[in-house]
Amino acid sequence: MTRRTIIAGNWKMNMRSASARSLAKGIVDAVGKTSDVEVVLCPPAAYIGAVTDVTAGTPVEVGAQNLFPADDGAFTGELNADMLTDVGCRYVILGHSERRQLMGEADADVSKKLHAALAGNLVPIVCVGETLEQREADETEAVVESQIRGSLEGLDEARAAGIVIAYEPVWAIGTGKVATKEQAEAVHAFIRELLGKMFTPDVAAQVRIQYGGSVKPGNAAELLAQPNIDGALVGGASLKVDDFVGIIQC
Ligand code: PGA
């Protein structure tokens, strides 16, 4: 089973229209006309249009960082899946630890968003990961299992193979403290086995599992060489053309 590597840049709440365009342009130019690796840029919602202007007709895909799980209506300040596909998104990051921590998003919210994403033809990138306290208390597998079961609640087998999961240990996000390749691979293997139990081994073999948390050009190659690591969700290093392209080239 070969899974196409997927490298996504989570720009978080950074950039302005000019810098968003020039970052996207630098990446598009470096990726070229075809790419073995799937490259996804996830700018702030305000700059999705600026980025899709640059990526249109190229292999570089665009994703959103969140969505609201409802049809059009009275939801001030929110964006739904239809709007995101309409402006050219193919992916959406869901349940990022910053949203779980800062906006109180729970697994049940992530699950609603997952179903809304799939109904709107977006590929969800579902983020899970333990805090440092949970890792030190030996709770990593239990935490990740309950996040995955909760976030994928109600997902049917037919659609499960198409989703992306991002394992992002909270203690590694934005800290410069990357998980070792052994630590990351162990959790990725655990997630794949869990998916095999929740769905089928065949589905589990198709789901792409990204690692996220302080991925840089200097550590990406050894992480991506692990058998169950199928890509990276990159924060800080996705804001510089050279760093992000360096990771893609790994
Ligand atoms: P980082 O962020 O690469 O800056 O650690 C990763 C993420 O939050 O997705």
mmCIF file with all atom_site columns, C-alpha atoms in Angstrom, residues 7-222:
data_model
loop_
_atom_site.group_PDB
_atom_site.id
_atom_site.type_symbol
_atom_site.label_atom_id
_atom_site.label_alt_id
_atom_site.label_comp_id
_atom_site.label_asym_id
_atom_site.label_entity_id
_atom_site.label_seq_id
_atom_site.pdbx_PDB_ins_code
_atom_site.Cartn_x
_atom_site.Cartn_y
_atom_site.Cartn_z
_atom_site.occupancy
_atom_site.B_iso_or_equiv
_atom_site.pdbx_formal_charge
_atom_site.auth_seq_id
_atom_site.auth_comp_id
_atom_site.auth_asym_id
_atom_site.auth_atom_id
_atom_site.pdbx_PDB_model_num
ATOM 1   C CA . ILE A 1 7   ? 3.071   18.136 3.479   1.00 0.00 ? 7   ILE A CA 1
ATOM 2   C CA . ALA A 1 8   ? 0.745   20.857 4.748   1.00 0.00 ? 8   ALA A CA 1
ATOM 3   C CA . GLY A 1 9   ? 1.655   24.329 5.932   1.00 0.00 ? 9   GLY A CA 1
ATOM 4   C CA . ASN A 1 10  ? -0.487  25.678 8.755   1.00 0.00 ? 10  ASN A CA 1
ATOM 5   C CA . TRP A 1 11  ? 0.079   29.422 8.559   1.00 0.00 ? 11  TRP A CA 1
ATOM 6   C CA . LYS A 1 12  ? -2.066  29.980 11.680  1.00 0.00 ? 12  LYS A CA 1
ATOM 7   C CA . MET A 1 13  ? -2.818  33.708 12.255  1.00 0.00 ? 13  MET A CA 1
ATOM 8   C CA . ASN A 1 14  ? 0.093   35.093 10.255  1.00 0.00 ? 14  ASN A CA 1
ATOM 9   C CA . MET A 1 15  ? 0.776   36.960 6.984   1.00 0.00 ? 15  MET A CA 1
ATOM 10  C CA . ARG A 1 16  ? -0.868  39.847 5.108   1.00 0.00 ? 16  ARG A CA 1
ATOM 11  C CA . SER A 1 17  ? -2.116  39.764 1.529   1.00 0.00 ? 17  SER A CA 1
ATOM 12  C CA . ALA A 1 18  ? 1.223   40.720 -0.036  1.00 0.00 ? 18  ALA A CA 1
ATOM 13  C CA . SER A 1 19  ? 3.291   38.336 2.105   1.00 0.00 ? 19  SER A CA 1
ATOM 14  C CA . ALA A 1 20  ? 0.714   35.551 1.632   1.00 0.00 ? 20  ALA A CA 1
ATOM 15  C CA . ARG A 1 21  ? 0.951   35.929 -2.139  1.00 0.00 ? 21  ARG A CA 1
ATOM 16  C CA . SER A 1 22  ? 4.730   35.977 -2.170  1.00 0.00 ? 22  SER A CA 1
ATOM 17  C CA . LEU A 1 23  ? 5.031   32.975 0.150   1.00 0.00 ? 23  LEU A CA 1
ATOM 18  C CA . ALA A 1 24  ? 2.559   31.022 -2.009  1.00 0.00 ? 24  ALA A CA 1
ATOM 19  C CA . LYS A 1 25  ? 4.392   32.094 -5.174  1.00 0.00 ? 25  LYS A CA 1
ATOM 20  C CA . GLY A 1 26  ? 7.748   30.969 -3.802  1.00 0.00 ? 26  GLY A CA 1
ATOM 21  C CA . ILE A 1 27  ? 6.320   27.559 -2.948  1.00 0.00 ? 27  ILE A CA 1
ATOM 22  C CA . VAL A 1 28  ? 4.460   27.169 -6.252  1.00 0.00 ? 28  VAL A CA 1
ATOM 23  C CA . ASP A 1 29  ? 7.643   28.020 -8.176  1.00 0.00 ? 29  ASP A CA 1
ATOM 24  C CA . ALA A 1 30  ? 9.695   25.512 -6.182  1.00 0.00 ? 30  ALA A CA 1
ATOM 25  C CA . VAL A 1 31  ? 7.132   22.715 -6.531  1.00 0.00 ? 31  VAL A CA 1
ATOM 26  C CA . GLY A 1 32  ? 6.885   23.113 -10.310 1.00 0.00 ? 32  GLY A CA 1
ATOM 27  C CA . LYS A 1 33  ? 4.333   21.536 -12.606 1.00 0.00 ? 33  LYS A CA 1
ATOM 28  C CA . THR A 1 34  ? 4.064   18.124 -10.994 1.00 0.00 ? 34  THR A CA 1
ATOM 29  C CA . SER A 1 35  ? 4.884   16.798 -7.603  1.00 0.00 ? 35  SER A CA 1
ATOM 30  C CA . ASP A 1 36  ? 5.158   13.314 -6.076  1.00 0.00 ? 36  ASP A CA 1
ATOM 31  C CA . VAL A 1 37  ? 4.401   14.948 -2.775  1.00 0.00 ? 37  VAL A CA 1
ATOM 32  C CA . GLU A 1 38  ? 1.038   16.534 -2.118  1.00 0.00 ? 38  GLU A CA 1
ATOM 33  C CA . VAL A 1 39  ? 1.580   20.115 -0.941  1.00 0.00 ? 39  VAL A CA 1
ATOM 34  C CA . VAL A 1 40  ? -1.191  21.984 0.880   1.00 0.00 ? 40  VAL A CA 1
ATOM 35  C CA . LEU A 1 41  ? -1.132  25.613 2.057   1.00 0.00 ? 41  LEU A CA 1
ATOM 36  C CA . CYS A 1 42  ? -3.512  26.586 4.864   1.00 0.00 ? 42  CYS A CA 1
ATOM 37  C CA . PRO A 1 43  ? -3.574  30.382 5.119   1.00 0.00 ? 43  PRO A CA 1
ATOM 38  C CA . PRO A 1 44  ? -5.833  32.436 7.390   1.00 0.00 ? 44  PRO A CA 1
ATOM 39  C CA . ALA A 1 45  ? -9.354  32.555 5.902   1.00 0.00 ? 45  ALA A CA 1
ATOM 40  C CA . ALA A 1 46  ? -8.887  36.224 4.950   1.00 0.00 ? 46  ALA A CA 1
ATOM 41  C CA . TYR A 1 47  ? -6.101  35.259 2.542   1.00 0.00 ? 47  TYR A CA 1
ATOM 42  C CA . ILE A 1 48  ? -7.488  32.076 1.000   1.00 0.00 ? 48  ILE A CA 1
ATOM 43  C CA . GLY A 1 49  ? -8.437  34.048 -2.141  1.00 0.00 ? 49  GLY A CA 1
ATOM 44  C CA . ALA A 1 50  ? -4.992  35.640 -2.387  1.00 0.00 ? 50  ALA A CA 1
ATOM 45  C CA . VAL A 1 51  ? -3.394  32.194 -2.170  1.00 0.00 ? 51  VAL A CA 1
ATOM 46  C CA . THR A 1 52  ? -5.755  30.419 -4.583  1.00 0.00 ? 52  THR A CA 1
ATOM 47  C CA . ASP A 1 53  ? -5.053  33.196 -7.116  1.00 0.00 ? 53  ASP A CA 1
ATOM 48  C CA . VAL A 1 54  ? -1.441  32.027 -7.029  1.00 0.00 ? 54  VAL A CA 1
ATOM 49  C CA . THR A 1 55  ? -2.015  28.258 -6.799  1.00 0.00 ? 55  THR A CA 1
ATOM 50  C CA . ALA A 1 56  ? -4.735  27.975 -9.480  1.00 0.00 ? 56  ALA A CA 1
ATOM 51  C CA . GLY A 1 57  ? -3.574  25.599 -12.217 1.00 0.00 ? 57  GLY A CA 1
ATOM 52  C CA . THR A 1 58  ? -0.659  24.312 -10.138 1.00 0.00 ? 58  THR A CA 1
ATOM 53  C CA . PRO A 1 59  ? -0.379  21.070 -8.131  1.00 0.00 ? 59  PRO A CA 1
ATOM 54  C CA . VAL A 1 60  ? -0.357  23.039 -4.860  1.00 0.00 ? 60  VAL A CA 1
ATOM 55  C CA . GLU A 1 61  ? -3.616  22.645 -2.916  1.00 0.00 ? 61  GLU A CA 1
ATOM 56  C CA . VAL A 1 62  ? -5.198  25.026 -0.428  1.00 0.00 ? 62  VAL A CA 1
ATOM 57  C CA . GLY A 1 63  ? -6.841  24.274 2.891   1.00 0.00 ? 63  GLY A CA 1
ATOM 58  C CA . ALA A 1 64  ? -8.698  26.184 5.590   1.00 0.00 ? 64  ALA A CA 1
ATOM 59  C CA . GLN A 1 65  ? -7.849  26.118 9.294   1.00 0.00 ? 65  GLN A CA 1
ATOM 60  C CA . ASN A 1 66  ? -11.393 25.618 10.542  1.00 0.00 ? 66  ASN A CA 1
ATOM 61  C CA . LEU A 1 67  ? -15.049 25.561 9.472   1.00 0.00 ? 67  LEU A CA 1
ATOM 62  C CA . PHE A 1 68  ? -18.457 25.925 11.066  1.00 0.00 ? 68  PHE A CA 1
ATOM 63  C CA . PRO A 1 69  ? -20.678 22.857 10.694  1.00 0.00 ? 69  PRO A CA 1
ATOM 64  C CA . ALA A 1 70  ? -23.917 24.384 9.426   1.00 0.00 ? 70  ALA A CA 1
ATOM 65  C CA . ASP A 1 71  ? -25.637 25.408 6.202   1.00 0.00 ? 71  ASP A CA 1
ATOM 66  C CA . ASP A 1 72  ? -25.971 29.113 5.352   1.00 0.00 ? 72  ASP A CA 1
ATOM 67  C CA . GLY A 1 73  ? -27.802 31.120 7.956   1.00 0.00 ? 73  GLY A CA 1
ATOM 68  C CA . ALA A 1 74  ? -27.504 33.283 11.040  1.00 0.00 ? 74  ALA A CA 1
ATOM 69  C CA . PHE A 1 75  ? -23.986 32.348 12.230  1.00 0.00 ? 75  PHE A CA 1
ATOM 70  C CA . THR A 1 76  ? -22.173 35.675 12.502  1.00 0.00 ? 76  THR A CA 1
ATOM 71  C CA . GLY A 1 77  ? -18.471 35.408 11.906  1.00 0.00 ? 77  GLY A CA 1
ATOM 72  C CA . GLU A 1 78  ? -18.464 31.806 10.684  1.00 0.00 ? 78  GLU A CA 1
ATOM 73  C CA . LEU A 1 79  ? -17.650 30.073 7.381   1.00 0.00 ? 79  LEU A CA 1
ATOM 74  C CA . ASN A 1 80  ? -19.102 26.771 6.208   1.00 0.00 ? 80  ASN A CA 1
ATOM 75  C CA . ALA A 1 81  ? -17.670 23.980 4.069   1.00 0.00 ? 81  ALA A CA 1
ATOM 76  C CA . ASP A 1 82  ? -19.511 25.120 0.929   1.00 0.00 ? 82  ASP A CA 1
ATOM 77  C CA . MET A 1 83  ? -17.947 28.565 1.175   1.00 0.00 ? 83  MET A CA 1
ATOM 78  C CA . LEU A 1 84  ? -14.507 27.060 1.584   1.00 0.00 ? 84  LEU A CA 1
ATOM 79  C CA . THR A 1 85  ? -14.830 24.781 -1.438  1.00 0.00 ? 85  THR A CA 1
ATOM 80  C CA . ASP A 1 86  ? -16.329 27.694 -3.363  1.00 0.00 ? 86  ASP A CA 1
ATOM 81  C CA . VAL A 1 87  ? -13.161 29.754 -2.820  1.00 0.00 ? 87  VAL A CA 1
ATOM 82  C CA . GLY A 1 88  ? -10.931 26.860 -3.854  1.00 0.00 ? 88  GLY A CA 1
ATOM 83  C CA . CYS A 1 89  ? -10.137 24.914 -0.683  1.00 0.00 ? 89  CYS A CA 1
ATOM 84  C CA . ARG A 1 90  ? -9.721  21.167 -0.871  1.00 0.00 ? 90  ARG A CA 1
ATOM 85  C CA . TYR A 1 91  ? -8.631  20.537 2.711   1.00 0.00 ? 91  TYR A CA 1
ATOM 86  C CA . VAL A 1 92  ? -9.574  21.737 6.162   1.00 0.00 ? 92  VAL A CA 1
ATOM 87  C CA . ILE A 1 93  ? -7.621  21.390 9.399   1.00 0.00 ? 93  ILE A CA 1
ATOM 88  C CA . LEU A 1 94  ? -9.902  20.289 12.238  1.00 0.00 ? 94  LEU A CA 1
ATOM 89  C CA . GLY A 1 95  ? -9.371  20.030 15.983  1.00 0.00 ? 95  GLY A CA 1
ATOM 90  C CA . HIS A 1 96  ? -5.954  21.656 16.071  1.00 0.00 ? 96  HIS A CA 1
ATOM 91  C CA . SER A 1 97  ? -4.665  21.720 19.640  1.00 0.00 ? 97  SER A CA 1
ATOM 92  C CA . GLU A 1 98  ? -4.748  25.524 19.642  1.00 0.00 ? 98  GLU A CA 1
ATOM 93  C CA . ARG A 1 99  ? -8.472  25.423 18.911  1.00 0.00 ? 99  ARG A CA 1
ATOM 94  C CA . ARG A 1 100 ? -8.985  22.679 21.470  1.00 0.00 ? 100 ARG A CA 1
ATOM 95  C CA . GLN A 1 101 ? -7.119  24.713 24.110  1.00 0.00 ? 101 GLN A CA 1
ATOM 96  C CA . LEU A 1 102 ? -8.031  28.310 23.235  1.00 0.00 ? 102 LEU A CA 1
ATOM 97  C CA . MET A 1 103 ? -11.552 27.890 21.854  1.00 0.00 ? 103 MET A CA 1
ATOM 98  C CA . GLY A 1 104 ? -12.578 24.915 23.952  1.00 0.00 ? 104 GLY A CA 1
ATOM 99  C CA . GLU A 1 105 ? -13.201 22.635 20.974  1.00 0.00 ? 105 GLU A CA 1
ATOM 100 C CA . ALA A 1 106 ? -14.098 19.130 22.084  1.00 0.00 ? 106 ALA A CA 1
ATOM 101 C CA . ASP A 1 107 ? -14.026 15.855 20.178  1.00 0.00 ? 107 ASP A CA 1
ATOM 102 C CA . ALA A 1 108 ? -17.794 16.130 19.669  1.00 0.00 ? 108 ALA A CA 1
ATOM 103 C CA . ASP A 1 109 ? -17.300 19.489 17.910  1.00 0.00 ? 109 ASP A CA 1
ATOM 104 C CA . VAL A 1 110 ? -14.544 18.023 15.762  1.00 0.00 ? 110 VAL A CA 1
ATOM 105 C CA . SER A 1 111 ? -16.808 15.149 14.775  1.00 0.00 ? 111 SER A CA 1
ATOM 106 C CA . LYS A 1 112 ? -19.583 17.552 13.661  1.00 0.00 ? 112 LYS A CA 1
ATOM 107 C CA . LYS A 1 113 ? -17.032 19.505 11.640  1.00 0.00 ? 113 LYS A CA 1
ATOM 108 C CA . LEU A 1 114 ? -15.662 16.304 10.121  1.00 0.00 ? 114 LEU A CA 1
ATOM 109 C CA . HIS A 1 115 ? -19.089 15.325 8.817   1.00 0.00 ? 115 HIS A CA 1
ATOM 110 C CA . ALA A 1 116 ? -19.701 18.859 7.518   1.00 0.00 ? 116 ALA A CA 1
ATOM 111 C CA . ALA A 1 117 ? -16.321 18.819 5.760   1.00 0.00 ? 117 ALA A CA 1
ATOM 112 C CA . LEU A 1 118 ? -16.996 15.492 4.054   1.00 0.00 ? 118 LEU A CA 1
ATOM 113 C CA . ALA A 1 119 ? -20.508 16.556 3.041   1.00 0.00 ? 119 ALA A CA 1
ATOM 114 C CA . GLY A 1 120 ? -18.959 19.685 1.504   1.00 0.00 ? 120 GLY A CA 1
ATOM 115 C CA . ASN A 1 121 ? -16.263 17.730 -0.376  1.00 0.00 ? 121 ASN A CA 1
ATOM 116 C CA . LEU A 1 122 ? -13.387 18.895 1.805   1.00 0.00 ? 122 LEU A CA 1
ATOM 117 C CA . VAL A 1 123 ? -10.711 16.495 2.999   1.00 0.00 ? 123 VAL A CA 1
ATOM 118 C CA . PRO A 1 124 ? -10.437 16.831 6.785   1.00 0.00 ? 124 PRO A CA 1
ATOM 119 C CA . ILE A 1 125 ? -7.038  16.862 8.487   1.00 0.00 ? 125 ILE A CA 1
ATOM 120 C CA . VAL A 1 126 ? -7.981  15.775 11.998  1.00 0.00 ? 126 VAL A CA 1
ATOM 121 C CA . CYS A 1 127 ? -5.451  16.774 14.662  1.00 0.00 ? 127 CYS A CA 1
ATOM 122 C CA . VAL A 1 128 ? -4.819  14.793 17.830  1.00 0.00 ? 128 VAL A CA 1
ATOM 123 C CA . GLY A 1 129 ? -2.035  14.732 20.387  1.00 0.00 ? 129 GLY A CA 1
ATOM 124 C CA . GLU A 1 130 ? -1.192  14.575 24.064  1.00 0.00 ? 130 GLU A CA 1
ATOM 125 C CA . THR A 1 131 ? 0.130   17.257 26.412  1.00 0.00 ? 131 THR A CA 1
ATOM 126 C CA . LEU A 1 132 ? 3.453   16.895 28.207  1.00 0.00 ? 132 LEU A CA 1
ATOM 127 C CA . GLU A 1 133 ? 1.688   16.005 31.481  1.00 0.00 ? 133 GLU A CA 1
ATOM 128 C CA . GLN A 1 134 ? -0.282  13.280 29.716  1.00 0.00 ? 134 GLN A CA 1
ATOM 129 C CA . ARG A 1 135 ? 2.876   11.859 28.123  1.00 0.00 ? 135 ARG A CA 1
ATOM 130 C CA . GLU A 1 136 ? 4.716   11.886 31.438  1.00 0.00 ? 136 GLU A CA 1
ATOM 131 C CA . ALA A 1 137 ? 1.768   10.140 33.066  1.00 0.00 ? 137 ALA A CA 1
ATOM 132 C CA . ASP A 1 138 ? 1.982   7.451  30.368  1.00 0.00 ? 138 ASP A CA 1
ATOM 133 C CA . GLU A 1 139 ? -1.422  8.412  28.979  1.00 0.00 ? 139 GLU A CA 1
ATOM 134 C CA . THR A 1 140 ? -0.414  9.138  25.376  1.00 0.00 ? 140 THR A CA 1
ATOM 135 C CA . GLU A 1 141 ? -2.144  6.138  23.805  1.00 0.00 ? 141 GLU A CA 1
ATOM 136 C CA . ALA A 1 142 ? -5.287  6.517  25.913  1.00 0.00 ? 142 ALA A CA 1
ATOM 137 C CA . VAL A 1 143 ? -5.563  10.231 25.068  1.00 0.00 ? 143 VAL A CA 1
ATOM 138 C CA . VAL A 1 144 ? -4.944  9.737  21.363  1.00 0.00 ? 144 VAL A CA 1
ATOM 139 C CA . GLU A 1 145 ? -7.387  6.832  21.222  1.00 0.00 ? 145 GLU A CA 1
ATOM 140 C CA . SER A 1 146 ? -10.164 8.783  22.875  1.00 0.00 ? 146 SER A CA 1
ATOM 141 C CA . GLN A 1 147 ? -9.545  11.830 20.654  1.00 0.00 ? 147 GLN A CA 1
ATOM 142 C CA . ILE A 1 148 ? -9.653  9.672  17.533  1.00 0.00 ? 148 ILE A CA 1
ATOM 143 C CA . ARG A 1 149 ? -12.739 7.704  18.570  1.00 0.00 ? 149 ARG A CA 1
ATOM 144 C CA . GLY A 1 150 ? -14.510 10.933 19.580  1.00 0.00 ? 150 GLY A CA 1
ATOM 145 C CA . SER A 1 151 ? -13.446 13.005 16.581  1.00 0.00 ? 151 SER A CA 1
ATOM 146 C CA . LEU A 1 152 ? -14.308 10.261 14.064  1.00 0.00 ? 152 LEU A CA 1
ATOM 147 C CA . GLU A 1 153 ? -17.627 9.393  15.728  1.00 0.00 ? 153 GLU A CA 1
ATOM 148 C CA . GLY A 1 154 ? -20.176 8.293  13.128  1.00 0.00 ? 154 GLY A CA 1
ATOM 149 C CA . LEU A 1 155 ? -17.654 8.134  10.283  1.00 0.00 ? 155 LEU A CA 1
ATOM 150 C CA . ASP A 1 156 ? -18.433 5.286  7.920   1.00 0.00 ? 156 ASP A CA 1
ATOM 151 C CA . GLU A 1 157 ? -15.903 2.899  6.488   1.00 0.00 ? 157 GLU A CA 1
ATOM 152 C CA . ALA A 1 158 ? -16.420 4.098  2.922   1.00 0.00 ? 158 ALA A CA 1
ATOM 153 C CA . ARG A 1 159 ? -15.272 7.616  3.772   1.00 0.00 ? 159 ARG A CA 1
ATOM 154 C CA . ALA A 1 160 ? -12.703 6.829  6.435   1.00 0.00 ? 160 ALA A CA 1
ATOM 155 C CA . ALA A 1 161 ? -9.904  5.940  4.002   1.00 0.00 ? 161 ALA A CA 1
ATOM 156 C CA . GLY A 1 162 ? -9.942  9.446  2.528   1.00 0.00 ? 162 GLY A CA 1
ATOM 157 C CA . ILE A 1 163 ? -9.334  11.423 5.691   1.00 0.00 ? 163 ILE A CA 1
ATOM 158 C CA . VAL A 1 164 ? -5.973  12.624 6.970   1.00 0.00 ? 164 VAL A CA 1
ATOM 159 C CA . ILE A 1 165 ? -4.934  12.440 10.614  1.00 0.00 ? 165 ILE A CA 1
ATOM 160 C CA . ALA A 1 166 ? -2.249  14.682 12.086  1.00 0.00 ? 166 ALA A CA 1
ATOM 161 C CA . TYR A 1 167 ? -0.518  13.435 15.203  1.00 0.00 ? 167 TYR A CA 1
ATOM 162 C CA . GLU A 1 168 ? 0.750   16.567 16.908  1.00 0.00 ? 168 GLU A CA 1
ATOM 163 C CA . PRO A 1 169 ? 2.075   16.158 20.438  1.00 0.00 ? 169 PRO A CA 1
ATOM 164 C CA . VAL A 1 170 ? 1.098   19.430 22.121  1.00 0.00 ? 170 VAL A CA 1
ATOM 165 C CA . TRP A 1 171 ? 4.505   19.689 23.802  1.00 0.00 ? 171 TRP A CA 1
ATOM 166 C CA . ALA A 1 172 ? 6.190   19.723 20.384  1.00 0.00 ? 172 ALA A CA 1
ATOM 167 C CA . ILE A 1 173 ? 4.078   22.470 18.796  1.00 0.00 ? 173 ILE A CA 1
ATOM 168 C CA . GLY A 1 174 ? 5.953   25.720 18.409  1.00 0.00 ? 174 GLY A CA 1
ATOM 169 C CA . THR A 1 175 ? 8.444   24.698 21.074  1.00 0.00 ? 175 THR A CA 1
ATOM 170 C CA . GLY A 1 176 ? 11.389  23.523 18.978  1.00 0.00 ? 176 GLY A CA 1
ATOM 171 C CA . LYS A 1 177 ? 11.090  20.223 20.901  1.00 0.00 ? 177 LYS A CA 1
ATOM 172 C CA . VAL A 1 178 ? 10.388  17.705 18.153  1.00 0.00 ? 178 VAL A CA 1
ATOM 173 C CA . ALA A 1 179 ? 9.346   14.147 18.985  1.00 0.00 ? 179 ALA A CA 1
ATOM 174 C CA . THR A 1 180 ? 12.083  11.643 18.223  1.00 0.00 ? 180 THR A CA 1
ATOM 175 C CA . LYS A 1 181 ? 11.460  9.477  15.199  1.00 0.00 ? 181 LYS A CA 1
ATOM 176 C CA . GLU A 1 182 ? 10.901  6.521  17.540  1.00 0.00 ? 182 GLU A CA 1
ATOM 177 C CA . GLN A 1 183 ? 8.368   8.411  19.679  1.00 0.00 ? 183 GLN A CA 1
ATOM 178 C CA . ALA A 1 184 ? 6.472   9.623  16.630  1.00 0.00 ? 184 ALA A CA 1
ATOM 179 C CA . GLU A 1 185 ? 6.528   6.279  14.798  1.00 0.00 ? 185 GLU A CA 1
ATOM 180 C CA . ALA A 1 186 ? 5.255   4.457  17.889  1.00 0.00 ? 186 ALA A CA 1
ATOM 181 C CA . VAL A 1 187 ? 2.184   6.685  18.114  1.00 0.00 ? 187 VAL A CA 1
ATOM 182 C CA . HIS A 1 188 ? 1.600   6.573  14.353  1.00 0.00 ? 188 HIS A CA 1
ATOM 183 C CA . ALA A 1 189 ? 1.725   2.773  14.404  1.00 0.00 ? 189 ALA A CA 1
ATOM 184 C CA . PHE A 1 190 ? -0.677  2.795  17.345  1.00 0.00 ? 190 PHE A CA 1
ATOM 185 C CA . ILE A 1 191 ? -3.091  5.086  15.444  1.00 0.00 ? 191 ILE A CA 1
ATOM 186 C CA . ARG A 1 192 ? -2.980  2.851  12.368  1.00 0.00 ? 192 ARG A CA 1
ATOM 187 C CA . GLU A 1 193 ? -3.707  -0.219 14.447  1.00 0.00 ? 193 GLU A CA 1
ATOM 188 C CA . LEU A 1 194 ? -6.595  1.605  16.119  1.00 0.00 ? 194 LEU A CA 1
ATOM 189 C CA . LEU A 1 195 ? -8.015  2.581  12.713  1.00 0.00 ? 195 LEU A CA 1
ATOM 190 C CA . GLY A 1 196 ? -7.764  -1.076 11.726  1.00 0.00 ? 196 GLY A CA 1
ATOM 191 C CA . LYS A 1 197 ? -9.953  -1.988 14.693  1.00 0.00 ? 197 LYS A CA 1
ATOM 192 C CA . MET A 1 198 ? -12.415 0.871  14.168  1.00 0.00 ? 198 MET A CA 1
ATOM 193 C CA . PHE A 1 199 ? -12.738 0.273  10.421  1.00 0.00 ? 199 PHE A CA 1
ATOM 194 C CA . THR A 1 200 ? -10.785 -2.413 8.566   1.00 0.00 ? 200 THR A CA 1
ATOM 195 C CA . PRO A 1 201 ? -7.057  -3.090 8.142   1.00 0.00 ? 201 PRO A CA 1
ATOM 196 C CA . ASP A 1 202 ? -7.476  -2.077 4.493   1.00 0.00 ? 202 ASP A CA 1
ATOM 197 C CA . VAL A 1 203 ? -8.919  1.315  5.457   1.00 0.00 ? 203 VAL A CA 1
ATOM 198 C CA . ALA A 1 204 ? -6.172  1.765  8.055   1.00 0.00 ? 204 ALA A CA 1
ATOM 199 C CA . ALA A 1 205 ? -3.544  1.074  5.400   1.00 0.00 ? 205 ALA A CA 1
ATOM 200 C CA . GLN A 1 206 ? -4.941  3.884  3.239   1.00 0.00 ? 206 GLN A CA 1
ATOM 201 C CA . VAL A 1 207 ? -5.306  6.671  5.822   1.00 0.00 ? 207 VAL A CA 1
ATOM 202 C CA . ARG A 1 208 ? -2.466  9.163  5.717   1.00 0.00 ? 208 ARG A CA 1
ATOM 203 C CA . ILE A 1 209 ? -1.084  10.107 9.114   1.00 0.00 ? 209 ILE A CA 1
ATOM 204 C CA . GLN A 1 210 ? 0.983   13.291 9.329   1.00 0.00 ? 210 GLN A CA 1
ATOM 205 C CA . TYR A 1 211 ? 3.335   14.204 12.124  1.00 0.00 ? 211 TYR A CA 1
ATOM 206 C CA . GLY A 1 212 ? 3.274   17.800 13.386  1.00 0.00 ? 212 GLY A CA 1
ATOM 207 C CA . GLY A 1 213 ? 5.262   19.683 15.995  1.00 0.00 ? 213 GLY A CA 1
ATOM 208 C CA . SER A 1 214 ? 8.482   21.606 15.311  1.00 0.00 ? 214 SER A CA 1
ATOM 209 C CA . VAL A 1 215 ? 9.109   19.964 11.929  1.00 0.00 ? 215 VAL A CA 1
ATOM 210 C CA . LYS A 1 216 ? 12.062  21.662 10.228  1.00 0.00 ? 216 LYS A CA 1
ATOM 211 C CA . PRO A 1 217 ? 14.187  20.877 7.157   1.00 0.00 ? 217 PRO A CA 1
ATOM 212 C CA . GLY A 1 218 ? 16.800  19.401 9.500   1.00 0.00 ? 218 GLY A CA 1
ATOM 213 C CA . ASN A 1 219 ? 14.522  16.825 11.164  1.00 0.00 ? 219 ASN A CA 1
ATOM 214 C CA . ALA A 1 220 ? 11.926  16.133 8.467   1.00 0.00 ? 220 ALA A CA 1
ATOM 215 C CA . ALA A 1 221 ? 13.846  13.449 6.558   1.00 0.00 ? 221 ALA A CA 1
ATOM 216 C CA . GLU A 1 222 ? 14.220  11.038 9.467   1.00 0.00 ? 222 GLU A CA 1
#
